Short mmCIF file of C-alpha atoms in Angstrom, two decimals:
data_model
loop_
_atom_site.label_atom_id
_atom_site.label_comp_id
_atom_site.label_asym_id
_atom_site.label_seq_id
_atom_site.Cartn_x
_atom_site.Cartn_y
_atom_site.Cartn_z
CA MET A 16 -17.63 -13.81 -7.03
CA ASN A 17 -14.91 -14.25 -4.34
CA LEU A 18 -16.11 -13.32 -0.70
CA ALA A 19 -13.48 -12.46 1.58
CA VAL A 20 -14.57 -12.09 5.40
CA VAL A 21 -12.01 -9.65 7.50
CA LEU A 22 -11.87 -9.73 11.01
CA VAL A 23 -10.34 -6.78 12.58
CA SER A 24 -8.70 -7.45 15.35
CA PRO A 25 -10.50 -9.93 17.09
CA LYS A 26 -10.06 -10.51 20.85
CA THR A 27 -11.20 -14.36 21.94
CA SER A 28 -9.52 -17.38 19.47
CA GLY A 29 -12.98 -19.44 19.85
CA ASN A 30 -15.09 -16.77 18.22
CA VAL A 31 -12.27 -16.94 15.40
CA GLY A 32 -13.05 -20.91 15.37
CA ALA A 33 -16.92 -20.26 15.74
CA ALA A 34 -16.42 -17.48 12.29
CA ALA A 35 -14.50 -19.47 10.62
CA ARG A 36 -17.01 -22.49 10.76
CA ALA A 37 -20.16 -20.29 9.60
CA MET A 38 -17.84 -19.74 6.75
CA LEU A 39 -17.76 -23.09 6.04
CA ASN A 40 -21.06 -23.03 6.67
CA MET A 41 -22.07 -20.83 4.06
CA GLY A 42 -19.55 -21.42 1.44
CA ALA A 43 -16.82 -18.95 2.12
CA SER A 44 -13.29 -19.84 2.69
CA ASP A 45 -11.38 -16.38 2.45
CA LEU A 46 -11.05 -15.66 5.98
CA ARG A 47 -8.71 -12.64 6.82
CA ILE A 48 -7.82 -11.20 9.72
CA VAL A 49 -6.17 -7.82 10.86
CA ALA A 50 -3.90 -7.52 14.06
CA PRO A 51 -4.74 -10.26 16.06
CA ARG A 52 -5.28 -10.51 20.00
CA CYS A 53 -5.23 -14.23 20.51
CA ASP A 54 -4.00 -17.14 19.22
CA TYR A 55 -6.36 -17.83 16.54
CA LYS A 56 -5.09 -21.00 15.68
CA ASP A 57 -5.07 -22.48 19.68
CA SER A 58 -7.23 -25.67 20.91
CA ALA A 59 -9.87 -23.76 21.66
CA SER A 60 -10.18 -21.81 17.71
CA ARG A 61 -9.85 -25.49 16.37
CA ALA A 62 -12.28 -26.64 18.45
CA MET A 63 -15.25 -24.35 17.72
CA ALA A 64 -14.14 -24.51 14.08
CA VAL A 65 -14.09 -28.59 13.91
CA HIS A 66 -13.53 -29.05 10.13
CA ALA A 67 -12.94 -25.97 9.37
CA ALA A 68 -9.70 -26.11 11.27
CA PRO A 69 -8.21 -25.77 7.28
CA LEU A 70 -9.67 -22.00 7.40
CA LEU A 71 -8.16 -21.34 10.07
CA GLU A 72 -4.44 -22.96 8.36
CA SER A 73 -4.86 -20.89 5.71
CA ALA A 74 -6.31 -17.93 6.61
CA LYS A 75 -4.44 -14.44 5.54
CA LEU A 76 -2.65 -12.36 8.46
CA PHE A 77 -2.86 -8.32 8.02
CA GLY A 78 -0.76 -5.25 9.79
CA THR A 79 -3.86 -3.19 9.01
CA LEU A 80 -7.40 -3.28 7.66
CA LYS A 81 -5.89 -0.63 4.47
CA GLU A 82 -3.83 -4.02 3.59
CA ALA A 83 -6.05 -6.17 3.91
CA ILE A 84 -9.40 -4.80 1.49
CA ALA A 85 -6.70 -3.27 -1.33
CA ASP A 86 -7.74 -5.91 -3.56
CA CYS A 87 -11.29 -5.70 -3.19
CA ASP A 88 -13.61 -3.51 -5.63
CA LEU A 89 -16.61 -3.78 -2.69
CA VAL A 90 -15.64 -3.31 1.23
CA VAL A 91 -19.31 -3.38 3.13
CA GLY A 92 -18.64 -2.44 6.97
CA THR A 93 -20.97 -3.78 9.42
CA SER A 94 -21.89 -1.95 12.58
CA ALA A 95 -25.24 -2.41 14.50
CA ARG A 96 -25.27 1.75 15.04
CA THR A 97 -25.20 4.90 13.28
CA ARG A 98 -22.15 6.59 13.40
CA ALA A 99 -21.67 11.06 13.59
CA GLU A 100 -20.94 11.67 10.37
CA LEU A 101 -20.94 8.80 8.59
CA ALA A 102 -23.29 7.22 6.42
CA PRO A 103 -25.77 5.78 7.99
CA PRO A 104 -25.63 2.01 7.84
CA GLN A 105 -28.10 0.17 4.53
CA HIS A 106 -30.09 -3.46 5.37
CA PRO A 107 -28.60 -6.27 3.79
CA ALA A 108 -31.37 -6.29 0.64
CA GLN A 109 -29.76 -2.06 -0.36
CA VAL A 110 -25.98 -3.89 -0.26
CA ARG A 111 -27.37 -7.52 -2.29
CA PRO A 112 -26.95 -5.53 -5.39
CA LEU A 113 -23.43 -4.21 -4.72
CA VAL A 114 -22.51 -7.27 -3.79
CA GLN A 115 -23.55 -8.88 -6.91
CA ALA A 116 -22.42 -6.55 -8.92
CA ALA A 117 -18.80 -6.88 -7.79
CA SER A 118 -15.28 -9.19 -8.43
CA SER A 119 -13.82 -9.51 -4.74
CA ALA A 120 -15.28 -8.56 -2.01
CA ALA A 121 -14.78 -7.36 1.69
CA LEU A 122 -16.75 -8.38 4.53
CA VAL A 123 -15.16 -6.47 7.69
CA PHE A 124 -16.26 -7.31 11.16
CA GLY A 125 -14.31 -5.38 13.63
CA PRO A 126 -13.53 -6.27 17.38
CA GLU A 127 -16.44 -8.47 19.89
CA GLU A 128 -16.32 -5.54 22.60
CA SER A 129 -16.69 -2.11 20.22
CA GLY A 130 -17.11 -3.18 16.56
CA LEU A 131 -15.37 -1.15 14.22
CA SER A 132 -13.94 1.46 14.84
CA ASN A 133 -15.11 5.37 12.56
CA ALA A 134 -12.25 5.41 11.30
CA ASP A 135 -12.22 1.63 9.96
CA LEU A 136 -15.73 2.18 8.58
CA GLU A 137 -14.48 5.18 6.84
CA LEU A 138 -12.16 2.42 4.60
CA CYS A 139 -15.81 1.13 3.54
CA ARG A 140 -17.53 1.52 0.89
CA VAL A 141 -20.66 0.89 2.15
CA THR A 142 -21.73 0.33 5.35
CA MET A 143 -24.14 -2.45 6.41
CA LEU A 144 -26.56 -3.14 9.34
CA VAL A 145 -28.48 -6.60 10.61
CA PRO A 146 -31.58 -6.01 11.60
CA THR A 147 -32.35 -7.82 14.46
CA ALA A 148 -35.03 -6.71 17.64
CA ALA A 149 -33.94 -4.26 20.35
CA TYR A 150 -30.63 -6.00 21.86
CA ALA A 151 -28.98 -5.03 18.66
CA SER A 152 -25.50 -7.05 20.20
CA LEU A 153 -24.66 -10.27 17.79
CA ASN A 154 -22.03 -12.56 18.55
CA LEU A 155 -19.28 -12.66 16.03
CA ALA A 156 -19.80 -15.98 14.79
CA GLN A 157 -23.87 -15.21 14.00
CA ALA A 158 -23.21 -12.17 12.92
CA VAL A 159 -20.57 -13.71 9.87
CA LEU A 160 -23.16 -16.08 10.08
CA LEU A 161 -26.21 -14.58 9.15
CA SER A 162 -24.12 -11.16 6.38
CA CYS A 163 -22.44 -14.34 4.48
CA TYR A 164 -26.24 -16.33 4.18
CA GLU A 165 -27.72 -12.88 2.83
CA PHE A 166 -24.88 -12.37 -0.15
CA LEU A 167 -23.80 -15.79 -0.74
CA GLN A 168 -27.26 -17.44 -1.42
CA SER A 169 -27.82 -14.42 -3.36
CA GLU A 170 -25.39 -15.38 -5.23
CA SER A 171 -27.02 -19.00 -5.93
CA GLY A 172 -30.59 -17.25 -7.04
CA ALA A 173 -31.84 -19.34 -3.05
CA GLY A 174 -32.93 -16.08 -0.58
CA SER A 175 -34.84 -15.03 2.26
CA ALA A 176 -39.01 -16.32 1.73
CA GLY A 177 -40.78 -14.08 0.20
CA ARG A 178 -38.04 -12.34 -1.34
CA SER A 179 -39.52 -10.23 -4.24
CA GLU A 180 -37.26 -9.69 -7.33
CA GLU A 181 -34.02 -7.03 -6.81
CA PRO A 182 -32.91 -4.58 -9.76
CA ARG A 183 -29.51 -4.82 -10.42
CA PHE A 184 -26.38 -3.08 -10.96
CA PRO A 185 -25.17 -3.22 -14.85
CA GLU A 186 -21.89 -5.57 -14.61
CA ARG A 187 -18.75 -3.68 -14.60
CA LYS A 188 -15.30 -3.47 -13.20
CA LEU A 189 -15.20 -1.63 -10.36
CA ALA A 190 -12.01 -0.17 -8.56
CA LEU A 191 -10.27 -1.78 -6.34
CA SER A 192 -9.92 -0.36 -2.62
CA SER A 193 -6.70 0.34 -3.29
CA GLU A 194 -7.74 2.52 -6.14
CA MET A 195 -10.08 4.61 -4.54
CA GLU A 196 -8.12 5.10 -1.66
CA GLY A 197 -5.32 6.09 -3.93
CA LEU A 198 -8.21 8.35 -4.99
CA TYR A 199 -9.05 9.74 -1.69
CA GLY A 200 -5.45 10.75 -1.04
CA HIS A 201 -5.20 12.84 -4.01
CA LEU A 202 -7.73 14.60 -3.68
CA HIS A 203 -7.14 15.36 0.24
CA ASP A 204 -3.72 17.19 -1.32
CA VAL A 205 -5.83 19.39 -3.77
CA MET A 206 -8.21 20.78 -1.15
CA MET A 207 -5.25 21.32 0.60
CA LEU A 208 -3.52 22.59 -2.41
CA THR A 209 -6.53 25.07 -3.19
CA GLY A 210 -7.74 26.15 -0.30
CA TYR A 211 -10.80 24.64 -0.07
CA THR A 212 -9.99 22.75 3.39
CA ASP A 213 -7.44 23.11 6.15
CA ALA A 214 -6.17 20.76 8.39
CA VAL A 215 -8.74 21.73 10.77
CA ARG A 216 -11.56 20.99 9.03
CA ALA A 217 -9.67 18.30 6.65
CA ARG A 218 -10.84 14.95 8.38
CA HIS A 219 -14.25 15.96 8.51
CA THR A 220 -14.32 17.40 4.84
CA MET A 221 -12.68 14.18 3.81
CA ARG A 222 -15.88 11.88 5.80
CA LEU A 223 -18.52 13.30 3.90
CA TRP A 224 -16.15 13.15 0.09
CA ARG A 225 -15.52 9.74 0.72
CA VAL A 226 -19.51 9.22 1.38
CA ALA A 227 -20.41 10.62 -1.30
CA LEU A 228 -18.28 9.58 -3.70
CA ASP A 229 -18.05 5.91 -3.03
CA ARG A 230 -21.95 5.77 -3.09
CA ALA A 231 -21.01 6.52 -7.07
CA ALA A 232 -19.34 3.37 -7.20
CA PHE A 233 -16.32 4.22 -9.59
CA SER A 234 -14.89 2.35 -12.27
CA PRO A 235 -11.15 1.82 -12.21
CA ALA A 236 -11.23 4.27 -15.35
CA GLU A 237 -13.51 7.10 -14.07
CA VAL A 238 -11.15 6.95 -10.76
CA ARG A 239 -8.40 7.34 -13.62
CA LEU A 240 -10.69 9.90 -15.44
CA VAL A 241 -11.15 12.17 -11.74
CA ARG A 242 -7.59 11.64 -10.96
CA GLY A 243 -6.27 13.07 -14.43
CA LEU A 244 -8.41 16.59 -13.41
CA LEU A 245 -6.69 16.58 -9.91
CA ARG A 246 -3.82 16.36 -11.83
CA GLN A 247 -4.17 19.38 -14.10
CA VAL A 248 -5.38 21.25 -10.80
CA GLN A 249 -2.34 20.40 -9.35
CA TRP A 250 -0.49 21.83 -12.25
CA LYS A 251 -2.29 24.83 -13.13
CA ILE A 252 -2.03 25.44 -10.04
CA GLN A 253 1.69 25.57 -9.11
CA ASN A 254 2.56 26.86 -12.23
CA GLU A 255 0.49 29.90 -11.99
CA GLN A 256 2.66 30.40 -8.22
CA ALA A 257 6.07 29.68 -10.19
CA LYS A 258 4.91 32.75 -12.22
CA ASN A 259 4.48 35.05 -9.79
CA GLU A 260 6.98 34.15 -7.55
CA PRO A 261 9.90 36.37 -8.33
CA ALA A 262 13.52 35.99 -10.39
CA THR A 263 15.75 34.80 -7.61
CA ARG A 264 19.48 36.10 -8.80
CA PRO A 265 22.29 36.20 -7.12
CA ALA A 266 23.46 39.46 -6.29
CA PRO A 267 26.36 41.16 -9.10
CA GLN A 268 29.96 40.67 -7.54
CA PRO A 269 33.09 43.26 -7.86
CA GLY A 270 34.47 43.25 -10.29
CA PRO A 271 38.46 44.00 -10.54
CA SER A 272 38.32 47.87 -11.20
CA ASP A 273 35.11 48.24 -8.01
#
């Protein structure tokens, strides 16, 4: 299982270096950075990374989170608080079986001062909260270290002391993030076509559907199955609309005898 660490718009280069070091400590090597606001390869970053400097050199740079996670079949966003209209964050123990079943998972961390936006969390299949005491805000590197420990240790068979055996999801291929986003775009189009929602309510409606469908953990075949139904709905409605439209014929032109 490949575990990518995605840093969204990091502000401080030292934090990126420290996060890279945390990844190396836990055996993760796939660092992805989205729209950085700092030079993540500068001397401050390298000083914090120490022996993890090669991870900074090999880090993949993206313009958007959607691009960074397109090839992942499980995307886990991190948040220190519950967000209105979004599914509540889950405990790492609840997320672990999903990560174990994935072939290419991503852990997504937001900007140091604000965390992930609601729009970013909508792109994540699961939202996770690392349990802490009353002061819930973790440094970026701390959050990366704890999260990678939870999932990479669980994969190796080690884990938190006294952890009970957890049920595993049946091993099967999960749909990539890009496939799920294609499904959501298709579903939105059909909702608008059928009048199920409108431009004012569409965003809220899609959030609810994302939560429900993400919970199902679709396979690629299941995505194709649902999209086949959506295409049939589109065809049926458009076909009926074409039948009901009055035939438009060119007006008859007057002949020579008129």
